[in-house]
mmCIF file of N, CA and C in Angstrom:
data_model
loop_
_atom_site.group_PDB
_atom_site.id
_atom_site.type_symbol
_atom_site.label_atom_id
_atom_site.label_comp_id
_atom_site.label_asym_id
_atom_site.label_seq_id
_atom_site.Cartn_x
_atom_site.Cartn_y
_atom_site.Cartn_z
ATOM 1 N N UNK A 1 0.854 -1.167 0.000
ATOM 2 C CA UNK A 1 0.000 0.000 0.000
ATOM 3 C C UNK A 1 0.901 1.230 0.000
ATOM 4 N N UNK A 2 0.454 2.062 -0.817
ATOM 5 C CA UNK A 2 1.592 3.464 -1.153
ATOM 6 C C UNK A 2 1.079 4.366 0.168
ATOM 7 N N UNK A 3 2.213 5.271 0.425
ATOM 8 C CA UNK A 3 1.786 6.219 1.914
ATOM 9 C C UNK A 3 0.927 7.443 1.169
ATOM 10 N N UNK A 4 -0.118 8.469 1.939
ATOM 11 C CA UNK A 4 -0.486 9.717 1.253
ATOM 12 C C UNK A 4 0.018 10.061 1.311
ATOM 13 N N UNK A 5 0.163 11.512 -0.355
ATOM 14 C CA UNK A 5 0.696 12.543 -0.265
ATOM 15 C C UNK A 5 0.305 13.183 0.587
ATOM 16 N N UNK A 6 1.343 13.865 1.503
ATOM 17 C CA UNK A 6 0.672 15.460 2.499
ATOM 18 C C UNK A 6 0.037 16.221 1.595
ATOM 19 N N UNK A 7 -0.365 17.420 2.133
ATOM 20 C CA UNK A 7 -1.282 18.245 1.448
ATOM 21 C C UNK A 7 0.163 19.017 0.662
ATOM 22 N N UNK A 8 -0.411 19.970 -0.179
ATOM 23 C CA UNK A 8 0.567 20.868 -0.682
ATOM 24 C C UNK A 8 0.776 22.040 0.510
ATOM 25 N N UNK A 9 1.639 22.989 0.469
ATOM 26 C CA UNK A 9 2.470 23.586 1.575
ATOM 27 C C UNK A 9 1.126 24.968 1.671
ATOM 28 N N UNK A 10 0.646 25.473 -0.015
ATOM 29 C CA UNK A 10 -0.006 26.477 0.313
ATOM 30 C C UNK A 10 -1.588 26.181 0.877
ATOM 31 N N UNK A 11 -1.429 24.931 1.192
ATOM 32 C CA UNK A 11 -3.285 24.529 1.427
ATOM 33 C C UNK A 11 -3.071 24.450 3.057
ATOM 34 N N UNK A 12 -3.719 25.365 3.818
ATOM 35 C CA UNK A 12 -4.146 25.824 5.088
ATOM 36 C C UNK A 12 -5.347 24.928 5.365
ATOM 37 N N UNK A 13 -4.578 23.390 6.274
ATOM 38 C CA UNK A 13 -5.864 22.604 6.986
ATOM 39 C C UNK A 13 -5.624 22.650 8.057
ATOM 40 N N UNK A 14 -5.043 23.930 8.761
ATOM 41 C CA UNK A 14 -5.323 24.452 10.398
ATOM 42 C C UNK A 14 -6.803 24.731 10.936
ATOM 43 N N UNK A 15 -7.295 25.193 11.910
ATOM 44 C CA UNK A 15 -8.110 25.888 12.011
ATOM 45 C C UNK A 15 -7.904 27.020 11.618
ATOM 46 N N UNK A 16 -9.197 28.278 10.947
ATOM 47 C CA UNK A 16 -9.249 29.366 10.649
ATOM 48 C C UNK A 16 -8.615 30.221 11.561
ATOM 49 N N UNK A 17 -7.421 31.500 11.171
ATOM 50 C CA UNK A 17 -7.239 32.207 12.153
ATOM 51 C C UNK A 17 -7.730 33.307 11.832
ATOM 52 N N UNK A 18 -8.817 33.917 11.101
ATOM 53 C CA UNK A 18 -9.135 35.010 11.209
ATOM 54 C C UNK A 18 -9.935 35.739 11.625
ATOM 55 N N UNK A 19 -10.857 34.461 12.139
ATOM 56 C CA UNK A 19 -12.197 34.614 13.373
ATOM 57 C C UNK A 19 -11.899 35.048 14.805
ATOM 58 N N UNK A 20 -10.455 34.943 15.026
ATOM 59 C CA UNK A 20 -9.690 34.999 16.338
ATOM 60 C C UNK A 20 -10.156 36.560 17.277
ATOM 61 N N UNK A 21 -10.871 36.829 17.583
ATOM 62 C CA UNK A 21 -10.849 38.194 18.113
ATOM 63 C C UNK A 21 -9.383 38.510 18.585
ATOM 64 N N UNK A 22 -9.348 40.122 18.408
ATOM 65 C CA UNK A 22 -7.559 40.463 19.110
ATOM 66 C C UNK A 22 -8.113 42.287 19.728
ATOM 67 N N UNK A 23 -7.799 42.626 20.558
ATOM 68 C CA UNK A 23 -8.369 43.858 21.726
ATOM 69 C C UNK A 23 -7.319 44.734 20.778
ATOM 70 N N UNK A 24 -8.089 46.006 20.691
ATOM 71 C CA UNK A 24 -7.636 46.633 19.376
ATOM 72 C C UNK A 24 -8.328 47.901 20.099
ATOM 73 N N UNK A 25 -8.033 49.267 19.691
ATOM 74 C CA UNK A 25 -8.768 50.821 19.922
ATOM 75 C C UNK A 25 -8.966 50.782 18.571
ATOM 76 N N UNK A 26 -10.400 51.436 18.740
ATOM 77 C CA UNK A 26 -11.028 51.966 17.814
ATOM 78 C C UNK A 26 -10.379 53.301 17.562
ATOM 79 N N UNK A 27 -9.712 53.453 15.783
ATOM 80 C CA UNK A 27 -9.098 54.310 15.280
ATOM 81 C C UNK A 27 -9.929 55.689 15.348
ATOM 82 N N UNK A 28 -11.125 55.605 15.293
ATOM 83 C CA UNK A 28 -11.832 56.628 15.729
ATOM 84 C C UNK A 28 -12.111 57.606 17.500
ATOM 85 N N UNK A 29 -12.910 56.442 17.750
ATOM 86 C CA UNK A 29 -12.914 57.277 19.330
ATOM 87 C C UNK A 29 -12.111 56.939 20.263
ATOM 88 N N UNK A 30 -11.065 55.691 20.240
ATOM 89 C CA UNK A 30 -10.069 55.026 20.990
ATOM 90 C C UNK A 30 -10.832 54.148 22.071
ATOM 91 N N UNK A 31 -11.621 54.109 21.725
ATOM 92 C CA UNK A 31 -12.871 53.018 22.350
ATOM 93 C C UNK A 31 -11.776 51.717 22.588
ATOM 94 N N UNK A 32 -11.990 50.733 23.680
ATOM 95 C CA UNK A 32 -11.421 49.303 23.120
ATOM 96 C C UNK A 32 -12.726 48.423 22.255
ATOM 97 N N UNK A 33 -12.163 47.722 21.498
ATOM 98 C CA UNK A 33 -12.483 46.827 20.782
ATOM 99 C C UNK A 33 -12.243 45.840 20.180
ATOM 100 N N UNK A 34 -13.122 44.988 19.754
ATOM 101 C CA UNK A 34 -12.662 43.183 19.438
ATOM 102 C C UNK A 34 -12.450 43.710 18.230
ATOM 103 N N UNK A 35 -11.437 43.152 17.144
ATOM 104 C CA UNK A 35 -11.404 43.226 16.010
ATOM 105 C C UNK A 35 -11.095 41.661 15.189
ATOM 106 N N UNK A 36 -11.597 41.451 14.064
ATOM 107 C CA UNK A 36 -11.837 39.842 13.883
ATOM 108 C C UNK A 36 -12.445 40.121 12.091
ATOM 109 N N UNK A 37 -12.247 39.031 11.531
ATOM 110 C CA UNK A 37 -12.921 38.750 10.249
ATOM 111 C C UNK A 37 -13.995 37.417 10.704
ATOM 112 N N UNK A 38 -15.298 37.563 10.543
ATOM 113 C CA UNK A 38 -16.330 36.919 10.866
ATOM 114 C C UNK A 38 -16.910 36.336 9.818
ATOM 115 N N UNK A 39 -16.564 35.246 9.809
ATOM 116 C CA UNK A 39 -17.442 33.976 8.487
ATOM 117 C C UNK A 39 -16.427 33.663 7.860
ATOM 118 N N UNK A 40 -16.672 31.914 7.463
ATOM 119 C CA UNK A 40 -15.171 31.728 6.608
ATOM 120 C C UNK A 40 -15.477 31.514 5.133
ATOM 121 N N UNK A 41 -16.153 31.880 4.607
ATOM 122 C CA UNK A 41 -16.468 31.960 3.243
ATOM 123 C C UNK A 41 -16.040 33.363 2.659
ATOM 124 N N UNK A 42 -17.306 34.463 3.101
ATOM 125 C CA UNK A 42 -16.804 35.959 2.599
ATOM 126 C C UNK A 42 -16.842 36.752 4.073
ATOM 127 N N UNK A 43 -16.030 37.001 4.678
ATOM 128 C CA UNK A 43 -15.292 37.123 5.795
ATOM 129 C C UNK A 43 -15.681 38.772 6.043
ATOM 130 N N UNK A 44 -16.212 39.008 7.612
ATOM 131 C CA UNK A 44 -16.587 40.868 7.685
ATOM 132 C C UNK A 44 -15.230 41.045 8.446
ATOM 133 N N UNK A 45 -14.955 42.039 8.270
ATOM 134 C CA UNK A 45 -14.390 42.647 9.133
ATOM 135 C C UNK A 45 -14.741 43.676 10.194
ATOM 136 N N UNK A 46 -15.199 43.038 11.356
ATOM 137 C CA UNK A 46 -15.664 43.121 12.455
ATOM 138 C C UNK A 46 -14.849 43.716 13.518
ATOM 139 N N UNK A 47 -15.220 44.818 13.961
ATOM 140 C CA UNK A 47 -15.212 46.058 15.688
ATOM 141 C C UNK A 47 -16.185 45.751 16.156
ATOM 142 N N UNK A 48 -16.490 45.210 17.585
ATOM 143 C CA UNK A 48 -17.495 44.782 18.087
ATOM 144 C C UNK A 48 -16.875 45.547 20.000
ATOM 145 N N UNK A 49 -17.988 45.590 20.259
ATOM 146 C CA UNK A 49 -17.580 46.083 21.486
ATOM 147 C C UNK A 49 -17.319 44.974 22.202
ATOM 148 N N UNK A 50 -16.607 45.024 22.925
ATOM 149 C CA UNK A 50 -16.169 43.854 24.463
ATOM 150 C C UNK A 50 -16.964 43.579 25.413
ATOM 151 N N UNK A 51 -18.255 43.976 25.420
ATOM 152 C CA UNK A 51 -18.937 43.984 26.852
ATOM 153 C C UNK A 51 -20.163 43.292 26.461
ATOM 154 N N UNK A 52 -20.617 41.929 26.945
ATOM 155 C CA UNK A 52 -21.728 41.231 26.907
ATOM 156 C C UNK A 52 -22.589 41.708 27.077
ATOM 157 N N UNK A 53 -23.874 40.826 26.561
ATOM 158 C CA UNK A 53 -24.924 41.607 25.954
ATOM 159 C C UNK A 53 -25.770 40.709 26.656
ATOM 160 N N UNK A 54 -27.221 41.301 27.538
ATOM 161 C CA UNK A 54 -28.218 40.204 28.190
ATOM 162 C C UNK A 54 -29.095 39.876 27.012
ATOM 163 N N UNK A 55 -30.151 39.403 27.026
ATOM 164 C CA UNK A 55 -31.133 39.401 25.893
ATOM 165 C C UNK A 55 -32.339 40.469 25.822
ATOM 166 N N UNK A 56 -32.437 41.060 26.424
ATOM 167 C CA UNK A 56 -32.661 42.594 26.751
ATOM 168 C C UNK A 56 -32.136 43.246 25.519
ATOM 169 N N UNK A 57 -31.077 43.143 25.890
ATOM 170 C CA UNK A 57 -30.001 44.687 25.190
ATOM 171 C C UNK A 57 -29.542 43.937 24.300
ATOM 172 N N UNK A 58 -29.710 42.144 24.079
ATOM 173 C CA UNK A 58 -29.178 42.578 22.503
ATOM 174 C C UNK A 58 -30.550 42.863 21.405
ATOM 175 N N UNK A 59 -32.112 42.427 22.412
ATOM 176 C CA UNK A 59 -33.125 42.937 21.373
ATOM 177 C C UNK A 59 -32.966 44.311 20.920
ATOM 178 N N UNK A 60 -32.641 45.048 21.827
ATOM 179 C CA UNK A 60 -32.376 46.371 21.562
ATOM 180 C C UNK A 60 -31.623 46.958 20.392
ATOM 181 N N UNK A 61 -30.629 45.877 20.483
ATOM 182 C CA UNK A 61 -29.820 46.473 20.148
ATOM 183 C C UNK A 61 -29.688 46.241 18.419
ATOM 184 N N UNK A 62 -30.506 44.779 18.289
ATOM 185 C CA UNK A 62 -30.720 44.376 16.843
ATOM 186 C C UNK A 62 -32.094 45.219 16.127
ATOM 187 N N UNK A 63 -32.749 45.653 17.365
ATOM 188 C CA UNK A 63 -33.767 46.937 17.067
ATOM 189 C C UNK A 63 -33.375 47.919 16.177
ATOM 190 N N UNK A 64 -32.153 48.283 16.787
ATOM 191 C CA UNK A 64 -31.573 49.434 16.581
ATOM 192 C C UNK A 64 -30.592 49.327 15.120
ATOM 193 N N UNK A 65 -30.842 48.362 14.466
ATOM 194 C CA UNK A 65 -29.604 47.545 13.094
ATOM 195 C C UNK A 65 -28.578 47.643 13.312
ATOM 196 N N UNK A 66 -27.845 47.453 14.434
ATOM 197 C CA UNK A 66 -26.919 46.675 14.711
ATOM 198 C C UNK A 66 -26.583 45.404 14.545
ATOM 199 N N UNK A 67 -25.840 44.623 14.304
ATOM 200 C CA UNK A 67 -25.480 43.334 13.917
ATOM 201 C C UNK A 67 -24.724 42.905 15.675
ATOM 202 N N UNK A 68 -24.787 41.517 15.889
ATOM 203 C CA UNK A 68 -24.683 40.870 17.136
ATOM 204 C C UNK A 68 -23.873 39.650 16.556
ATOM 205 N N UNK A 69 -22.436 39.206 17.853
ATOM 206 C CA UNK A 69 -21.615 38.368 17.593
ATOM 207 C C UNK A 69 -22.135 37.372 18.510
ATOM 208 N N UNK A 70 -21.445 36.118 18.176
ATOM 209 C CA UNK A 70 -21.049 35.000 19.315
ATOM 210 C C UNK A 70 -19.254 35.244 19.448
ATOM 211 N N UNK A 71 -18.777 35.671 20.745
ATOM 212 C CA UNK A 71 -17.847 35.247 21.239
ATOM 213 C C UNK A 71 -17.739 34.015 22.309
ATOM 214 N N UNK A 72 -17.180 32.592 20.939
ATOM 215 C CA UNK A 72 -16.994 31.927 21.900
ATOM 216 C C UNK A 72 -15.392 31.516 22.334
ATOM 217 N N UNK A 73 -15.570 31.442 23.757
ATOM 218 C CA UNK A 73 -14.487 30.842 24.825
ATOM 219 C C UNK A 73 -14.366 29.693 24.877
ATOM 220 N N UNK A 74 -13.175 28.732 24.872
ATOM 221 C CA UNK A 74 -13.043 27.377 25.351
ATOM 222 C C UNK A 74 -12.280 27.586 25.939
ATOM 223 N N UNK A 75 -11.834 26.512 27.378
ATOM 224 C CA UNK A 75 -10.755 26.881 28.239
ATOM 225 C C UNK A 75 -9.046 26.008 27.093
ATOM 226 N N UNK A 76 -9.661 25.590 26.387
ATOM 227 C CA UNK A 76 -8.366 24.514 25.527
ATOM 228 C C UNK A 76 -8.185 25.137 23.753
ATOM 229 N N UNK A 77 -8.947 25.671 23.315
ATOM 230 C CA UNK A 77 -9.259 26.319 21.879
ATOM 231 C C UNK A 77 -9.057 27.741 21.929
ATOM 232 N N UNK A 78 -8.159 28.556 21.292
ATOM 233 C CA UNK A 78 -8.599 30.298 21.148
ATOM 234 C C UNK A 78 -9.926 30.626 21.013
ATOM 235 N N UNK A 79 -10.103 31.851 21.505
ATOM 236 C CA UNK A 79 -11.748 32.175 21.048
ATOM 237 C C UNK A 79 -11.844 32.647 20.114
ATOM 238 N N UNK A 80 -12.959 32.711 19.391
ATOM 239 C CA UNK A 80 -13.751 32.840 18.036
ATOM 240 C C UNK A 80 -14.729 33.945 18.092
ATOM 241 N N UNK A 81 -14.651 34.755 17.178
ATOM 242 C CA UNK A 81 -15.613 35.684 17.344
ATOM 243 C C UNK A 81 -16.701 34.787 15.479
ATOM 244 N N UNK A 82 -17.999 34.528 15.662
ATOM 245 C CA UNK A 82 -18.967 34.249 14.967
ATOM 246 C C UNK A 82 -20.628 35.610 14.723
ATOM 247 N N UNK A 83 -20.716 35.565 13.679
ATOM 248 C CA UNK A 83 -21.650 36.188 13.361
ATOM 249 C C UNK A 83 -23.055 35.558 13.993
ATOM 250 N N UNK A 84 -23.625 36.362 14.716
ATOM 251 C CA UNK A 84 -24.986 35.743 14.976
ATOM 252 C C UNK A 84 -26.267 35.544 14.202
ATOM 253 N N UNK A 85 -26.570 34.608 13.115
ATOM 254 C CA UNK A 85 -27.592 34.629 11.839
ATOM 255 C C UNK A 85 -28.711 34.648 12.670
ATOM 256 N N UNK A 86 -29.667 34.540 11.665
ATOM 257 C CA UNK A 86 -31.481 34.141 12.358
ATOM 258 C C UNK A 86 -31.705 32.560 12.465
ATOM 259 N N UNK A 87 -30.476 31.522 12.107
ATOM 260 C CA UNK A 87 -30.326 30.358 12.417
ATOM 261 C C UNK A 87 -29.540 30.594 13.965
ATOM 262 N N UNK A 88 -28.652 30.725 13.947
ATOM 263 C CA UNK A 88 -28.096 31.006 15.569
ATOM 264 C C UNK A 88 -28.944 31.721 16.396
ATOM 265 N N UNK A 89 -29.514 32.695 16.343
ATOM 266 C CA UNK A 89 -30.562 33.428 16.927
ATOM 267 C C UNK A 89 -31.834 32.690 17.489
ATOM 268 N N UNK A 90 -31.815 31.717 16.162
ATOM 269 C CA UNK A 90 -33.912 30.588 16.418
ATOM 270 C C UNK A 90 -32.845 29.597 17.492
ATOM 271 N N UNK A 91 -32.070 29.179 17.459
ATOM 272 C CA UNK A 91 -31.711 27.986 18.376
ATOM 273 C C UNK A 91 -31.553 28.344 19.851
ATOM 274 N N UNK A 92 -31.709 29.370 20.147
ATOM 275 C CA UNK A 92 -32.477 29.848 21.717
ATOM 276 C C UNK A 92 -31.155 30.442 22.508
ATOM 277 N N UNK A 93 -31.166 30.653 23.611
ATOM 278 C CA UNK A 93 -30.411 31.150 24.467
ATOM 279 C C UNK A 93 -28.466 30.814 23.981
ATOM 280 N N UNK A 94 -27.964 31.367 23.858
ATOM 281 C CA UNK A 94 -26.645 30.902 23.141
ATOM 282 C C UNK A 94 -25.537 30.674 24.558
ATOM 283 N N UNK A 95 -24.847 30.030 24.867
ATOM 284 C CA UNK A 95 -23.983 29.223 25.891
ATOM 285 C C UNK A 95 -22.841 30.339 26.240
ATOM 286 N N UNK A 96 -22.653 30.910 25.139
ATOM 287 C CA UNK A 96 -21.694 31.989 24.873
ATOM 288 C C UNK A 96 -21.921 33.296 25.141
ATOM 289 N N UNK A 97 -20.849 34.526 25.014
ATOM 290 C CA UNK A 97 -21.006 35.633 25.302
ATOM 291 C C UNK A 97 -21.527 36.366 24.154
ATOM 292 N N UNK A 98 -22.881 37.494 23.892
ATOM 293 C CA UNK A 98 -23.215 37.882 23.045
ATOM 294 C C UNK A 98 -22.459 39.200 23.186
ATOM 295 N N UNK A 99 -22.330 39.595 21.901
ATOM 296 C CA UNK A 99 -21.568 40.756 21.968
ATOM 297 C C UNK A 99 -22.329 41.873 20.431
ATOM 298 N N UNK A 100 -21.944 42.897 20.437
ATOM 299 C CA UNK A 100 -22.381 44.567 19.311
ATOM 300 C C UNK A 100 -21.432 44.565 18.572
ATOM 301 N N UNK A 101 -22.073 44.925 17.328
ATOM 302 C CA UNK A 101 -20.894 45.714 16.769
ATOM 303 C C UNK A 101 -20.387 47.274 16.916
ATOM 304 N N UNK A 102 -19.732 47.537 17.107
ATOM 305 C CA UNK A 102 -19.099 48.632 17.360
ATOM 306 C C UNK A 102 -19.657 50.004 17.019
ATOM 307 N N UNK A 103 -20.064 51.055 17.474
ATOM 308 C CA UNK A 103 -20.641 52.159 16.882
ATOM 309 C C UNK A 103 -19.934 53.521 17.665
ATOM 310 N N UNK A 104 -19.189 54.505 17.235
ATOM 311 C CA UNK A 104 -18.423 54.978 17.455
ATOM 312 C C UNK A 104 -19.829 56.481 17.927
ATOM 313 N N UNK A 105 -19.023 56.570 19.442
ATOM 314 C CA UNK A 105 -19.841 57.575 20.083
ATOM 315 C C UNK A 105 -19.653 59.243 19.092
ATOM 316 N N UNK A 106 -18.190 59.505 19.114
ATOM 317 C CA UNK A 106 -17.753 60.275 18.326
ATOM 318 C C UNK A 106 -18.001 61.034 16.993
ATOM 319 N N UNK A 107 -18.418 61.891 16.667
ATOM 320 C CA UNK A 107 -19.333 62.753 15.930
ATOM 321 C C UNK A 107 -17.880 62.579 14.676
ATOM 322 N N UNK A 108 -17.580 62.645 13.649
ATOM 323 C CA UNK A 108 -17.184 62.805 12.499
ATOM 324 C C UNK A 108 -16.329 64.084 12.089
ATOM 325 N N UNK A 109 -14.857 64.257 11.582
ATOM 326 C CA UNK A 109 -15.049 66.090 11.874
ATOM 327 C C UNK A 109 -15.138 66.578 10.290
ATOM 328 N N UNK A 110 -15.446 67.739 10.844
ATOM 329 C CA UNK A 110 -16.053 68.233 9.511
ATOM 330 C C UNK A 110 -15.148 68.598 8.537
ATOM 331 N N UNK A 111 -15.632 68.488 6.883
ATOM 332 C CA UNK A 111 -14.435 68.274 5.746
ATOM 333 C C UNK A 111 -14.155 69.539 5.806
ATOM 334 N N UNK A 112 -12.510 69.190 5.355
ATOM 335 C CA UNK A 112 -12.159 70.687 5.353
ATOM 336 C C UNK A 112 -12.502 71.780 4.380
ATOM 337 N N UNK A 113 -12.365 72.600 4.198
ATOM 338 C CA UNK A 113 -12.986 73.504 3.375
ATOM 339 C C UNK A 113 -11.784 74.231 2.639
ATOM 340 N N UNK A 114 -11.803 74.855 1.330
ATOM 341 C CA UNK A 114 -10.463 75.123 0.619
ATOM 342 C C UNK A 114 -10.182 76.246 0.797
ATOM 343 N N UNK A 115 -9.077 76.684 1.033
ATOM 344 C CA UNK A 115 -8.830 78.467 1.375
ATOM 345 C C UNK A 115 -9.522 79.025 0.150
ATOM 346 N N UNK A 116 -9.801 80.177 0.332
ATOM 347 C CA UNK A 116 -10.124 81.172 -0.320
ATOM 348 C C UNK A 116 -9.151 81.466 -1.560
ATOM 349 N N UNK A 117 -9.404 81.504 -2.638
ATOM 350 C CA UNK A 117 -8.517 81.956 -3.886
ATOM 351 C C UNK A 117 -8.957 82.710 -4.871
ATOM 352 N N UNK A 118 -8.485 82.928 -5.902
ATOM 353 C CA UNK A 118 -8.820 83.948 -6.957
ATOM 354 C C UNK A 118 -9.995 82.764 -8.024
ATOM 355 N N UNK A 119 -10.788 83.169 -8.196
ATOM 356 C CA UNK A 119 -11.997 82.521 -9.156
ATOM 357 C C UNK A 119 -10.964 81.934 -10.195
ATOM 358 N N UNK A 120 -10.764 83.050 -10.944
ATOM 359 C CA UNK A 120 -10.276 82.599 -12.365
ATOM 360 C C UNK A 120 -8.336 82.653 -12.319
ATOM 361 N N UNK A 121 -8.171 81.525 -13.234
ATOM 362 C CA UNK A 121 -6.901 81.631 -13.726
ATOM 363 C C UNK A 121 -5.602 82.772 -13.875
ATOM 364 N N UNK A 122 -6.361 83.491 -14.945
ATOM 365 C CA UNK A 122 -5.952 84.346 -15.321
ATOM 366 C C UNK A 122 -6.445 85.447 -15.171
#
């Protein structure tokens, strides 16, 4: 019986690392935040706030069109930050920490405006 070939070098059969949440400031208000690519097909790139969510506040908060994560923890596995669908959502109370996506308290500043110059060319 012949042995298998290994895989080829560029084929990644690790687990996904880009679901990994990593504690990051928000470039905007310097907020902390989870930052993560969420889904392994077409992947978001996800700021989610750090602070669990009851089921209260995440109705609220999906009220409000916000999008809602699963951060899950294992004490033996890195944690995973997952998108919460209306399939994860119907399967009831989730084991895990619910978490927001990120919404920056911080008002926007205003574009700058061009000095003053002569209309025409010439």
């Amino acid at each position: 019986m012949t042995a298998r070939k290994p895989p080829p070098a560029w084929l990644d059969t690790s687990a996904p690392q880009s679901d990994r949440p990593r504690a990051q400031q928000c470039p905007r208000c310097r907020a902390p935040v989870l930052r993560a690519l969420a889904g392994r097909t077409a992947a978001v790139d996800v700021r989610a706030d750090p602070y669990p969510l009851g089921l209260a506040a995440e109705l609220q908060v999906r009220l409000a069109g916000r999008f809602t994560y699963c951060l899950r923890l294992h004490p033996h596995l890195p944690p995973r930050l997952l998108i919460r669908d209306r399939w994860h959502i119907a399967g009831g109370t989730c084991t895990h920490l619910v978490v927001a996506d990120h919404r920056c308290t911080r008002t926007a500043a205003p574009a700058a405006t061009p000095p003053p110059g002569p209309d025409r060319l010439f």
